[in-house]
Structure formats: structure tokens, C-alpha cells
Coordinates of C-alpha atoms in Angstrom, one line a residue:
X15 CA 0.0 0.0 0.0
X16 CA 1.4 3.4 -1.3
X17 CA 1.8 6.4 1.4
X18 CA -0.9 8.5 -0.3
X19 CA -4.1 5.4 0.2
X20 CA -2.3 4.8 3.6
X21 CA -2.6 8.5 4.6
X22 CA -6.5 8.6 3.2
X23 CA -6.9 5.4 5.4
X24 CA -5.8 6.4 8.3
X25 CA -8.0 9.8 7.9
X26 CA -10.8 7.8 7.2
X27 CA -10.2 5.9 10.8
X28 CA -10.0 9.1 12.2
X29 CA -13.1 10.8 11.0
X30 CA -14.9 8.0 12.3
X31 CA -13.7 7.4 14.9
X32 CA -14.7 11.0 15.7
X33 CA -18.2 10.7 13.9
X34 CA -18.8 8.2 16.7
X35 CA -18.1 9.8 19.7
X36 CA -21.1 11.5 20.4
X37 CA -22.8 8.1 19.9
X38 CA -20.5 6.9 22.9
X39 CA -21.5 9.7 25.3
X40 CA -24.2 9.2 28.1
X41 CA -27.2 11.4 28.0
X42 CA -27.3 13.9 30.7
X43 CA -29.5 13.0 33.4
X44 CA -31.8 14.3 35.9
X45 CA -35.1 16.1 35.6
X46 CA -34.4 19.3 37.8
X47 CA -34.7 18.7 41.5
X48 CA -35.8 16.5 44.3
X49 CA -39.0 14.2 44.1
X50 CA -42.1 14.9 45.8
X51 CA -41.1 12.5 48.2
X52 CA -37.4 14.1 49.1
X53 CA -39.2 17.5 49.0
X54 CA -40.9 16.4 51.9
X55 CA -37.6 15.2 53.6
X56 CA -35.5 18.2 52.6
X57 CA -38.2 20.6 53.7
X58 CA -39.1 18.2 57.1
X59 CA -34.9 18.8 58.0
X60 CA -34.7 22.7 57.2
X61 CA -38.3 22.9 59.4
X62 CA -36.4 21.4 62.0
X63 CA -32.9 23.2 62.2
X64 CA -30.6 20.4 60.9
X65 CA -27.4 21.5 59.1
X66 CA -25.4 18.9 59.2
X67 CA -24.7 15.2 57.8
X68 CA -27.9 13.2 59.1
X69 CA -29.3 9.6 58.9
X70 CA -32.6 9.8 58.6
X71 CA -35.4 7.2 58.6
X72 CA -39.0 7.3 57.8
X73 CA -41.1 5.7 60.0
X74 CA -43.6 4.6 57.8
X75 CA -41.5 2.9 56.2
X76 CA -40.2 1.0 58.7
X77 CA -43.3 -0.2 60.2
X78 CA -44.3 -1.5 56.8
X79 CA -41.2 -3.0 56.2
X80 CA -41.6 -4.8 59.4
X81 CA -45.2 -5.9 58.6
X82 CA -44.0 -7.4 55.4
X83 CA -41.4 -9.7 57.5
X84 CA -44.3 -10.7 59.7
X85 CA -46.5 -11.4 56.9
X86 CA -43.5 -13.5 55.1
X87 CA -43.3 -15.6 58.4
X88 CA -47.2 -16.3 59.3
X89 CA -46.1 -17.5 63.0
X90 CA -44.3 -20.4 61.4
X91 CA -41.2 -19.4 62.8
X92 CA -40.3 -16.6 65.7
X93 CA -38.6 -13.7 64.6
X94 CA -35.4 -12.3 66.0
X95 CA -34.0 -9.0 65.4
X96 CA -30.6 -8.4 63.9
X97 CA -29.7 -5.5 66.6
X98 CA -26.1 -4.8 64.1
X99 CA -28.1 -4.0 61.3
X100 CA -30.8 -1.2 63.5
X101 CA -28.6 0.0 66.3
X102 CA -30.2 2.1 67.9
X103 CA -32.8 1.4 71.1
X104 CA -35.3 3.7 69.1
X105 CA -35.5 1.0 65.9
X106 CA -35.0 -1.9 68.5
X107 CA -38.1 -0.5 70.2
X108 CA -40.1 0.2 67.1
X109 CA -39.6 -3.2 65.2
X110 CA -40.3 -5.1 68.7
X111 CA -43.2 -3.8 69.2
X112 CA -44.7 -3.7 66.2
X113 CA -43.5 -7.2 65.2
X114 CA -44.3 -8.8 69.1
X115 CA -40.5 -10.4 69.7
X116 CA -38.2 -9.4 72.6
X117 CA -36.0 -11.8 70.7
X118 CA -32.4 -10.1 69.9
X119 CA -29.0 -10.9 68.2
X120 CA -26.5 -9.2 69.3
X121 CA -22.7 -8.6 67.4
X122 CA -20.6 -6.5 69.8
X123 CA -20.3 -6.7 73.7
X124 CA -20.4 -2.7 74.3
X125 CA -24.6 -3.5 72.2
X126 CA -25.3 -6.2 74.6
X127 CA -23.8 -4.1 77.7
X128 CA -26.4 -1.5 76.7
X129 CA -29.3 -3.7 75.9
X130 CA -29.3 -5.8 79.2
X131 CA -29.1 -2.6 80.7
X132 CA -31.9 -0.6 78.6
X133 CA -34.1 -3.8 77.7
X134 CA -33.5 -6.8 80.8
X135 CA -36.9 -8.6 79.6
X136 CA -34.7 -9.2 76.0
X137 CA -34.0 -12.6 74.9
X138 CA -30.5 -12.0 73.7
X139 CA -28.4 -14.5 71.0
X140 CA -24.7 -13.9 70.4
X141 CA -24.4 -13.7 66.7
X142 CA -20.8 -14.4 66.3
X143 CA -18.8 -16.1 68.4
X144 CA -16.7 -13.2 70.6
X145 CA -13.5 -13.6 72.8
X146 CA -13.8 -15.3 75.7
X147 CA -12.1 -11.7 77.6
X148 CA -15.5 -10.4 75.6
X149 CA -17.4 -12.9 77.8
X150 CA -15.3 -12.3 81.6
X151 CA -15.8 -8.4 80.9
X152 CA -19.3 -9.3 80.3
X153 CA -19.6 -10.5 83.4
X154 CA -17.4 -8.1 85.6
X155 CA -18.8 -5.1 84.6
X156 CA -22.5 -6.0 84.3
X157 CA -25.3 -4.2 86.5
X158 CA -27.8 -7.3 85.9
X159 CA -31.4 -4.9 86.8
X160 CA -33.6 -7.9 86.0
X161 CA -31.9 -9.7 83.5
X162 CA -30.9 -13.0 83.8
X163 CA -28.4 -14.6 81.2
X164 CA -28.7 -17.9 82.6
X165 CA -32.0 -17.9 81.4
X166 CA -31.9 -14.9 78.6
X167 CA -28.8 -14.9 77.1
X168 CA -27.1 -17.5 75.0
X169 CA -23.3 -17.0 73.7
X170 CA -22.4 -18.4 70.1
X171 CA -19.6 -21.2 70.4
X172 CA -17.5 -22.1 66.8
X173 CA -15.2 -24.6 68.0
X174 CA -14.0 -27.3 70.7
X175 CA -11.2 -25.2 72.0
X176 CA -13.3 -21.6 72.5
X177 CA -15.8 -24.0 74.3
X178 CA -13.6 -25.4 76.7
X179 CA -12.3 -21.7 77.5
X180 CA -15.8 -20.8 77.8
X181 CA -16.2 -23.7 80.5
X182 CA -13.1 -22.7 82.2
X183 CA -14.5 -19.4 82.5
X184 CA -18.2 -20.7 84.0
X185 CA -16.4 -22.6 86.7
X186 CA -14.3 -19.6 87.8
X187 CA -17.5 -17.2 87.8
X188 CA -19.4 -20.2 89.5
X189 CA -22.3 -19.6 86.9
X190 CA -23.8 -21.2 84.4
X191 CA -23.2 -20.0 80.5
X192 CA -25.8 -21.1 77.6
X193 CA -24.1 -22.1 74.5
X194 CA -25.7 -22.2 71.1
X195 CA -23.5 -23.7 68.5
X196 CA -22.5 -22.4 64.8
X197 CA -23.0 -24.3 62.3
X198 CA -21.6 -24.1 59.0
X199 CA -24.1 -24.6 57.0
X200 CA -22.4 -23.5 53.2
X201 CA -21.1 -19.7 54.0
X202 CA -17.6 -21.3 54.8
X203 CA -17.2 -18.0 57.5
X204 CA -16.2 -20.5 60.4
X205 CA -18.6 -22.8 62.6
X206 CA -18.9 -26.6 62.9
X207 CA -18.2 -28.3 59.5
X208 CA -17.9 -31.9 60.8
X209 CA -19.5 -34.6 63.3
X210 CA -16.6 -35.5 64.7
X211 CA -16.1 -31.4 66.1
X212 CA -19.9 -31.4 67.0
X213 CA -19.4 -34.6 68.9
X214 CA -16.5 -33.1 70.6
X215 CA -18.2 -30.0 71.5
X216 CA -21.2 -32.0 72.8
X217 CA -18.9 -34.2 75.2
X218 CA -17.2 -31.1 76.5
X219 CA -20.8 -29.7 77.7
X220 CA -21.7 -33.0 78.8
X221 CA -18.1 -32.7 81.2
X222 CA -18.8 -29.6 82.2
X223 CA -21.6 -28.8 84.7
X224 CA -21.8 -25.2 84.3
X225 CA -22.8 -25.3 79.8
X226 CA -25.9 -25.6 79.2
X227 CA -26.7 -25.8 75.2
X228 CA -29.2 -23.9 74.3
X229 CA -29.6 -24.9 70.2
X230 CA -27.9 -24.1 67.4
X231 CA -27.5 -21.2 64.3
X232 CA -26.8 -21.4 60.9
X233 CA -26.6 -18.5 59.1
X234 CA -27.1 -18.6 54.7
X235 CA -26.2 -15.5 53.3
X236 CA -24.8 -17.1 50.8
X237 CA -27.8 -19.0 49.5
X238 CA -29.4 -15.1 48.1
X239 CA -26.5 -14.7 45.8
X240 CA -26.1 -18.5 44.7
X241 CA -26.4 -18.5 40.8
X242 CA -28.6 -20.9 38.6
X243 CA -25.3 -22.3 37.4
X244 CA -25.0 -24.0 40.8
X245 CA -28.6 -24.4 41.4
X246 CA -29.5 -21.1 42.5
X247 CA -30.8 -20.4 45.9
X248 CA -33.2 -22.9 46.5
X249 CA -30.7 -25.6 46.1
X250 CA -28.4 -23.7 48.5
X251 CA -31.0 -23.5 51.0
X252 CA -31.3 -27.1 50.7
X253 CA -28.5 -28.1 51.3
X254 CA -28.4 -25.8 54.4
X255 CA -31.1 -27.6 55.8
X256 CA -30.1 -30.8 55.3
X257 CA -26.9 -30.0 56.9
X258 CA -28.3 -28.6 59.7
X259 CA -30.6 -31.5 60.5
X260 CA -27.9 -34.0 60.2
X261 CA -26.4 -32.0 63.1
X262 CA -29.3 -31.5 64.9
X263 CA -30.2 -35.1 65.1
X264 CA -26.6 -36.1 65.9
X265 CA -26.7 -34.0 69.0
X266 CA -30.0 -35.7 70.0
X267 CA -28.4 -39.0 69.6
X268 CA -25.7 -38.3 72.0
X269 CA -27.4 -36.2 74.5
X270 CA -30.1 -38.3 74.5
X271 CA -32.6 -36.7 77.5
X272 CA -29.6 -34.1 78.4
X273 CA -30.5 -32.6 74.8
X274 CA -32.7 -28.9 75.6
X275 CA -36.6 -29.1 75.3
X276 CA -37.1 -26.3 73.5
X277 CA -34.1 -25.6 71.4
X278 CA -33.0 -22.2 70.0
X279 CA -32.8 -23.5 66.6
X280 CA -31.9 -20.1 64.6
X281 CA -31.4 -19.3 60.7
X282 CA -31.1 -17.4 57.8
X283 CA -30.5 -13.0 57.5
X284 CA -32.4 -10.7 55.8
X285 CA -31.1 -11.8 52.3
X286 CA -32.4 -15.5 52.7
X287 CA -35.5 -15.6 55.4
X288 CA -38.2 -15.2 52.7
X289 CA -36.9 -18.2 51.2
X290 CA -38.1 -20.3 54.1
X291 CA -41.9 -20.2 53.2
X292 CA -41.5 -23.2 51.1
X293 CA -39.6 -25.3 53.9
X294 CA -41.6 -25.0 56.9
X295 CA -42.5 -28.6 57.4
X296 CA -39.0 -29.4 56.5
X297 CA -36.6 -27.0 58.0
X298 CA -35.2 -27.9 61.8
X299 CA -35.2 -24.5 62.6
X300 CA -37.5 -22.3 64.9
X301 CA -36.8 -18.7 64.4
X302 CA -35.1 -16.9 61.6
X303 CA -33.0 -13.6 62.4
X304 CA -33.3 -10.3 60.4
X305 CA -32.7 -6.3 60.6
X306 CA -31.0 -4.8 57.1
X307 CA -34.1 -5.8 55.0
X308 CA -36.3 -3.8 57.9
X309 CA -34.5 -0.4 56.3
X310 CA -33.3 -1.7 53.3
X311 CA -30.2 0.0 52.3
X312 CA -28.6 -0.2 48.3
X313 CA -27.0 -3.8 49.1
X314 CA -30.8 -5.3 50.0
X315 CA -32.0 -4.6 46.2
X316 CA -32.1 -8.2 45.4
X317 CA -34.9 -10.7 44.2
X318 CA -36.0 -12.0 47.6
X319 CA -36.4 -8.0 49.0
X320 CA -38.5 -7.0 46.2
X321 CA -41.0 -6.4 48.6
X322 CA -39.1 -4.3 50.8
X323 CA -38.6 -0.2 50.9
X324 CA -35.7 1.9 51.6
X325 CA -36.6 3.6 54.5
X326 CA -33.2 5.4 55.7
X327 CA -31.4 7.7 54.0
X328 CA -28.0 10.4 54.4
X329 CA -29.0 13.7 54.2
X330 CA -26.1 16.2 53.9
X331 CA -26.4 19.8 52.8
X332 CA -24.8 21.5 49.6
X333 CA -21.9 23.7 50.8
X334 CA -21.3 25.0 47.6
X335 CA -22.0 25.2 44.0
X336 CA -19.6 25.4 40.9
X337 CA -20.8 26.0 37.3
X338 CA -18.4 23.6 36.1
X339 CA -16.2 21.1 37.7
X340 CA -12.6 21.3 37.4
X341 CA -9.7 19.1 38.5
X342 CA -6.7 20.4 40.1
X343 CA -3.8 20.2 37.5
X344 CA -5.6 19.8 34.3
X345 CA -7.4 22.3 34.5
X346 CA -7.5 23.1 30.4
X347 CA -9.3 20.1 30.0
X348 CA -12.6 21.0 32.1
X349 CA -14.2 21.6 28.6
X350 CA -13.1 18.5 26.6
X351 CA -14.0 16.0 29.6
X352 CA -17.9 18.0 30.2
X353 CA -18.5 17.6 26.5
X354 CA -17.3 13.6 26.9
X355 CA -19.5 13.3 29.7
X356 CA -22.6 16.2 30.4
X357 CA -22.9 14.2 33.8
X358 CA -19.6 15.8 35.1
X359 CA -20.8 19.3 33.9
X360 CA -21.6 20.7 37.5
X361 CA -19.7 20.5 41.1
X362 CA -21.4 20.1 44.5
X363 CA -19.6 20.1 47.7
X364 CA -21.5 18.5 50.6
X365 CA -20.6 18.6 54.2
X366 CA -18.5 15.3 54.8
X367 CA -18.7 12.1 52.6
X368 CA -17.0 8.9 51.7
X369 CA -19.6 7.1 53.5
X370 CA -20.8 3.1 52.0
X371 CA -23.5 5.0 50.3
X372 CA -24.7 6.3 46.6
X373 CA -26.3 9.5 45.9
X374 CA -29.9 8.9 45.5
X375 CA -31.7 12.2 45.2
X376 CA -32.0 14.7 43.0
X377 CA -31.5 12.1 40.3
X378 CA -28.1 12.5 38.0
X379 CA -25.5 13.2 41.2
X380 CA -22.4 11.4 40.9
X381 CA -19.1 10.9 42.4
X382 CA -16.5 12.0 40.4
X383 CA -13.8 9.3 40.2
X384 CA -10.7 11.5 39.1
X385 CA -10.7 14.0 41.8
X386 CA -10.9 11.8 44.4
X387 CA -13.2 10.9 47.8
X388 CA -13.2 13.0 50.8
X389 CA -14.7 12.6 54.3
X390 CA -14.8 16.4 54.7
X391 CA -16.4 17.9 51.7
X392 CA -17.1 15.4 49.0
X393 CA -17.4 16.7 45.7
X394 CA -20.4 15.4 43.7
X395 CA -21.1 16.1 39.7
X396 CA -24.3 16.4 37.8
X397 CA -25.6 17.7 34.0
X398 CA -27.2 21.4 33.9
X399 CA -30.5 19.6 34.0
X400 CA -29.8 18.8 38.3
X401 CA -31.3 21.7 40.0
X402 CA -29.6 22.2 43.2
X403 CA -28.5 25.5 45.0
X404 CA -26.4 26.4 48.4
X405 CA -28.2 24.8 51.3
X406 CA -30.2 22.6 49.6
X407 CA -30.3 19.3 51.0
X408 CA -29.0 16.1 48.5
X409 CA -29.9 12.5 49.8
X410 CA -27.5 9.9 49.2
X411 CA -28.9 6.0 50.6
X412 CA -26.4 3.5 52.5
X413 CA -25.2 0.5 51.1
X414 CA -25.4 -1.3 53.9
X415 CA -26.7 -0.2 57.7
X416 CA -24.5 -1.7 60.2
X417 CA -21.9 1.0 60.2
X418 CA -23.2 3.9 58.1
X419 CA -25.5 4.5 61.0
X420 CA -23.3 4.7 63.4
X421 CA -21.3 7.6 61.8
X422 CA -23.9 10.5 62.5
X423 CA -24.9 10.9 66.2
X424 CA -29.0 10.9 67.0
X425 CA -31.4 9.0 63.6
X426 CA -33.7 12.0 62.1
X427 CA -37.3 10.2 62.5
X428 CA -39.2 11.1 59.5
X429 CA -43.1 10.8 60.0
X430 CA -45.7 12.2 57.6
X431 CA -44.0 15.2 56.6
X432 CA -42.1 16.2 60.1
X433 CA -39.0 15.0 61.8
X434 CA -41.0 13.8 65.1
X435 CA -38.0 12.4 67.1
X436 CA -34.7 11.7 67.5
X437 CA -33.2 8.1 68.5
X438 CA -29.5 7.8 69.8
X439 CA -27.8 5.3 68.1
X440 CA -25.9 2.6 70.3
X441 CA -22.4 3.6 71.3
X442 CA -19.8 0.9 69.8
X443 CA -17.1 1.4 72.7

């Protein structure tokens, strides 16, 4: 090929190349500014003088969320709530009473500190297994008020050795410690995996006067995510089930009438409980735990949730405005990389960021992934079609709640168009 037809090549390529590029841009989104319903949030927080970074959930919401759970479980199985995933005494309160459990599972020994203290009539499950120094400061620094943990509280045992530390421990407090066992029932996150552990773990409470068992959890998360190449989540489930009857019958076998009456027999998360409608007169357990799916944050969107609405959001404030975005050092570019993408045309600031959460409303914000994150003033972009000024409020929702709610002192209660409370969130120290 001579120079001249490679040159008119080539310029062909190009001119292409450039003819497409428009056809390779995303259309600018966003309608103007907030929804109906995050008008009523934004103007619910101004009405009541926030200014700063907020979590804020919507009661409604909640309370339909947590009819939706009842109505999923029919009384076929008790419910307990996943206090990790709503920490705060305020949700406790709420989902407890509008769902009729005082049944709890608890993550972190500073949460169960605080709910013996704030709520002794709760039936309280470990949910992981902790530390046996978790369990002696437990029990040192505990101002009991009513509550009983050889009758309320049950701590969740993973292995033979943690066990026989636990045991040591009961015999040096001279009281007795209810154990419920983990089971590994396909997560593969720790918990008993074979008879031969179980059956050690059984002959070690057998041994030891002061364990009592108390049943057993299995916990599926897993199973939600498990794709139809491998069966799905049905098959997962399963499987679970089958596991966890195979150790539940084992331990009757060896305990024979030492084995508990009425077992805690605890399952599935707010990812897999909905899948249990279909198992009830097959599935060993009695009580399934939940809490995320109650607010529902990003992660929940999944098939079995469908049913399910957010209910919290993070509402920060705009700090301030720039007509176009602009990144430090390249400045010359600002026009070609707003005509690549109309989406970066505009720059928010809002008062702190970098939380696990995704902008949400007006529709069209976005986090701009050359400038970088910040926890101080986090820079978010949209078209000229996002309608947002200085001081209005933008709404971003939480990927997940267990943390994120942690990070903004008192929960903004959102009821028919007011803040109408404010509930302190459990301290995690």
C-alpha cells in the first residue's frame, strides 16, 4: 500500500472514529430537583434546624417493612432481630413492638452491655462467636437490673477449643453460660463443619456442669447470591437444611434426654429468610433472624427484598455550588471531559462524605472518580439539567446499615411530613 491510500486510510479511521463519539457519550440525566417525596424530607430537616450530615429514617417505612417480614413468616417461625443492622434502642423499640419479639441478636459486647441494661426482659443470642475476655468483661462489669443470662442470654460457640475456654470461665464465675453452636451450613465463615467437632463439643458440655446448650444457628447469606449455574438459591437453602438436620439429630443422639426441650434453633438473614416459606415442614429450625431488610439499604435490592422499601437515608447539605467542575492540574481540559461526559458538567460540595452510600436524590449526582473521595467535603457532579443550589439538601442511601449509621450521632425520625424524634444510636465502645 502506497503512502498517499495509507494516509487517506488512516483519515478515514480518524473521521470515524470522531463521527462516533457522540454516539459513545451518556445522555445527561436528571429532571431538575428532588422528588415529591425528598421535597418532603429536605423541607421536614430545614423545618427542624438540621445543618449537618444526618441519617434519617422514615417511620412509615419501617413499620411496613416490618409488617412485610411478619406477613412473610405467618407465625411459622419466631422472629429475631438483627440489633447490628438497627442500632439504635429507638428502631429496637419500634420493630419489637410492632413485630411482638423481645427476641435479639446481638454482634458486639459494648450493644449487649447496653441492651441488658436498657431492655432486661430481651431474649439475647450472640451472633458471632466473641472472645472469651468479651465474655469475663461481660460478666465483671454487668449491673444485671432484671436480666438474667442464665436464662436470657445464649453466647455463640464455633469450635471445641473456644468452648472449653468458655467452661473454664463458667467454673471460675461459678455460673452457668448457655451455649448455642454455629454451624456451618455452606457460607464457609467459620462454625462446625464436621461430626466428629460437634461430637467433641457435645462431650465437653456434657463434662462440664456449668454449659448448658441452648440450640444451634446457621446462618445462609450465601444462598441469596447463589447463581442458577450451581442451582440457585433454593438448592443452597437445601443443602443448608439438610446440613443442619444432620447435626441437629446427631446432637439428639448423643445427649439423649440431656438434649434442651425447646431448642433455639436459629437461621437465615435478611437476604435469605423469605426463602423459608417453602420449607416450613422441613426445615429444623424455629426462628429466623433479620434487621438490614427492615431499612433496606442499596445492598438489600435483590430478588428475595423485592417487597421491601428503603426507609433510611443520608441527608447532607450542599456547601457549595460550581458552574463547572474542574480538577486540580488539568485544568485546560474541564471543557473537553464535560463535552465527553454532560454528567460531570456541575460540582457540589457537601458537608462530609466517603460514607458506603450512593447518591440517590436529585436524580443524575455522581461521584467524580478522578478527583478523588473525601470525608470532609465530598465533591459530587451532575448535568445542567440537576437543579440544586447552596443549602439545599441532597440525599444519598447507605449501602449497607450496620456501620453507616453509626457515623452521624441521634437518627432524624421522618413521619408524615415532620422530623417527630430523634433516636440515639448505640455507642460501639
Amino acid at each position: 500500500m502506497d503512502s498517499k491510500r495509507r494516509k487517506l486510510l488512516l483519515g478515514g479511521v480518524a473521521l470515524g472514529a470522531v463521527a462516533t463519539l457522540p454516539l459513545l457519550r451518556p445522555r445527561a440525566l436528571g429532571q431538575g430537583g428532588h422528588s415529591e417525596y425528598f421535597q418532603g424530607l429536605s423541607k421536614a430537616l430545614h423545618n427542624a434546624g438540621f445543618s449537618g450530615p444526618t441519617m434519617v429514617v422514615d417511620l412509615a417505612r419501617l413499620k411496613a417493612n416490618a409488617d412485610v417480614l411478619s406477613g412473610h413468616l405467618r407465625g411459622n417461625y419466631d422472629y429475631r432481630i438483627v440489633a447490628k443492622s438497627l442500632p439504635a434502642l429507638g428502631l429496637l423499640d419500634t420493630i419489637a413492638k410492632q413485630t411482638g419479639t423481645e427476641k435479639i441478636m446481638v454482634f458486639h459486647l459494648p450493644f449487649l452491655q447496653q441492651l441488658v441494661e436498657a431492655r432486661p426482659i430481651a431474649d439475647i443470642l450472640l451472633g458471632k462467636p466473641l472472645p472469651v475476655a468479651a465474655c469475663k468483661s461481660f460478666y465483671g462489669n454487668l449491673s444485671y437490673r432484671g436480666f438474667d443470662p442464665t436464662k436470657q442470654l445464649q453466647w455463640l460457640i464455633d469450635n471445641p477449643r473456644r468452648l472449653q475456654q468458655y467452661a473454664d470461665l463458667a467454673n471460675s464465675l461459678g455460673t452457668t453460660l448457655r451455649i448455642n453452636i454455629e454451624l456451618d451450613v455452606g457460607l464457609h465463615r467459620g462454625g462446625v463443619t464436621d461430626s466428629q467437632t460437634l461430637a467433641k463439643m457435645l462431650t465437653i458440655i456434657q463434662h462440664e456442669p456449668k454449659l448448658e446448650l441452648a440450640g444451634f444457628m446457621g446462618y445462609d447469606a450465601h444462598a441469596a447470591k447463589m447463581p442458577a449455574i450451581l442451582g440457585g438459591p433454593e438448592k443452597a437453602i437445601e443443602s443448608g437444611l439438610a446440613i443442619y438436620s444432620r447435626r441437629l439429630e446427631q446432637a439428639k443422639q448423643q445427649l439423649g434426654n440431656e438434649f434442651p426441650r425447646s431448642p433455639i434453633l436459629n437461621a437465615a438473614g435478611s437476604p435469605t429468610y423469605q426463602l423459608y416459606k417453602s420449607h416450613v415442614d422441613s426445615a429444623p429450625c424455629t426462628e429466623l433472624a433479620a434487621g438490614s431488610c427492615l431499612v433496606k439499604p442499596k445492598d438489600f435490592d435483590i430478588p428475595t427484598l423485592v417487597d421491601h422499601t428503603a426507609a433510611a437515608f443520608i441527608a447532607s447539605p450542599v456547601l457549595k455550588k460550581l458552574s463547572q467542575t474542574q480538577i486540580p492540574g488539568i485544568e485546560g481540559l474541564t471543557g473537553a471531559m464535560r463535552w465527553l461526559n454532560p454528567n460531570r458538567a456541575q460540582a457540589f460540595f457537601i458537608s462530609g462524605g466517603y460514607w458506603k452510600a450512593t447518591p440517590e436524590s436529585p436524580e443524575g449526582l455522581s461521584i467524580n472518580p478522578i478527583y478523588g473521595r473525601s470525608t470532609n467535603q465530598e465533591m459530587l457532579n451532575a448535568s445542567r439539567d440537576v437543579a440544586l443550589s447552596e443549602d439545599d439538601w441532597i440525599f444519598l442511601r447507605p449501602t449497607q446499615s450496620e456501620s453507616v449509621f453509626l457515623q452521624f450521632g441521634d437518627i432524624a425520625v421522618y413521619d408524615q411530613g415532620e422530623i417527630v424524634d430523634k433516636w440515639p444510636v448505640l455507642r460501639n465502645s
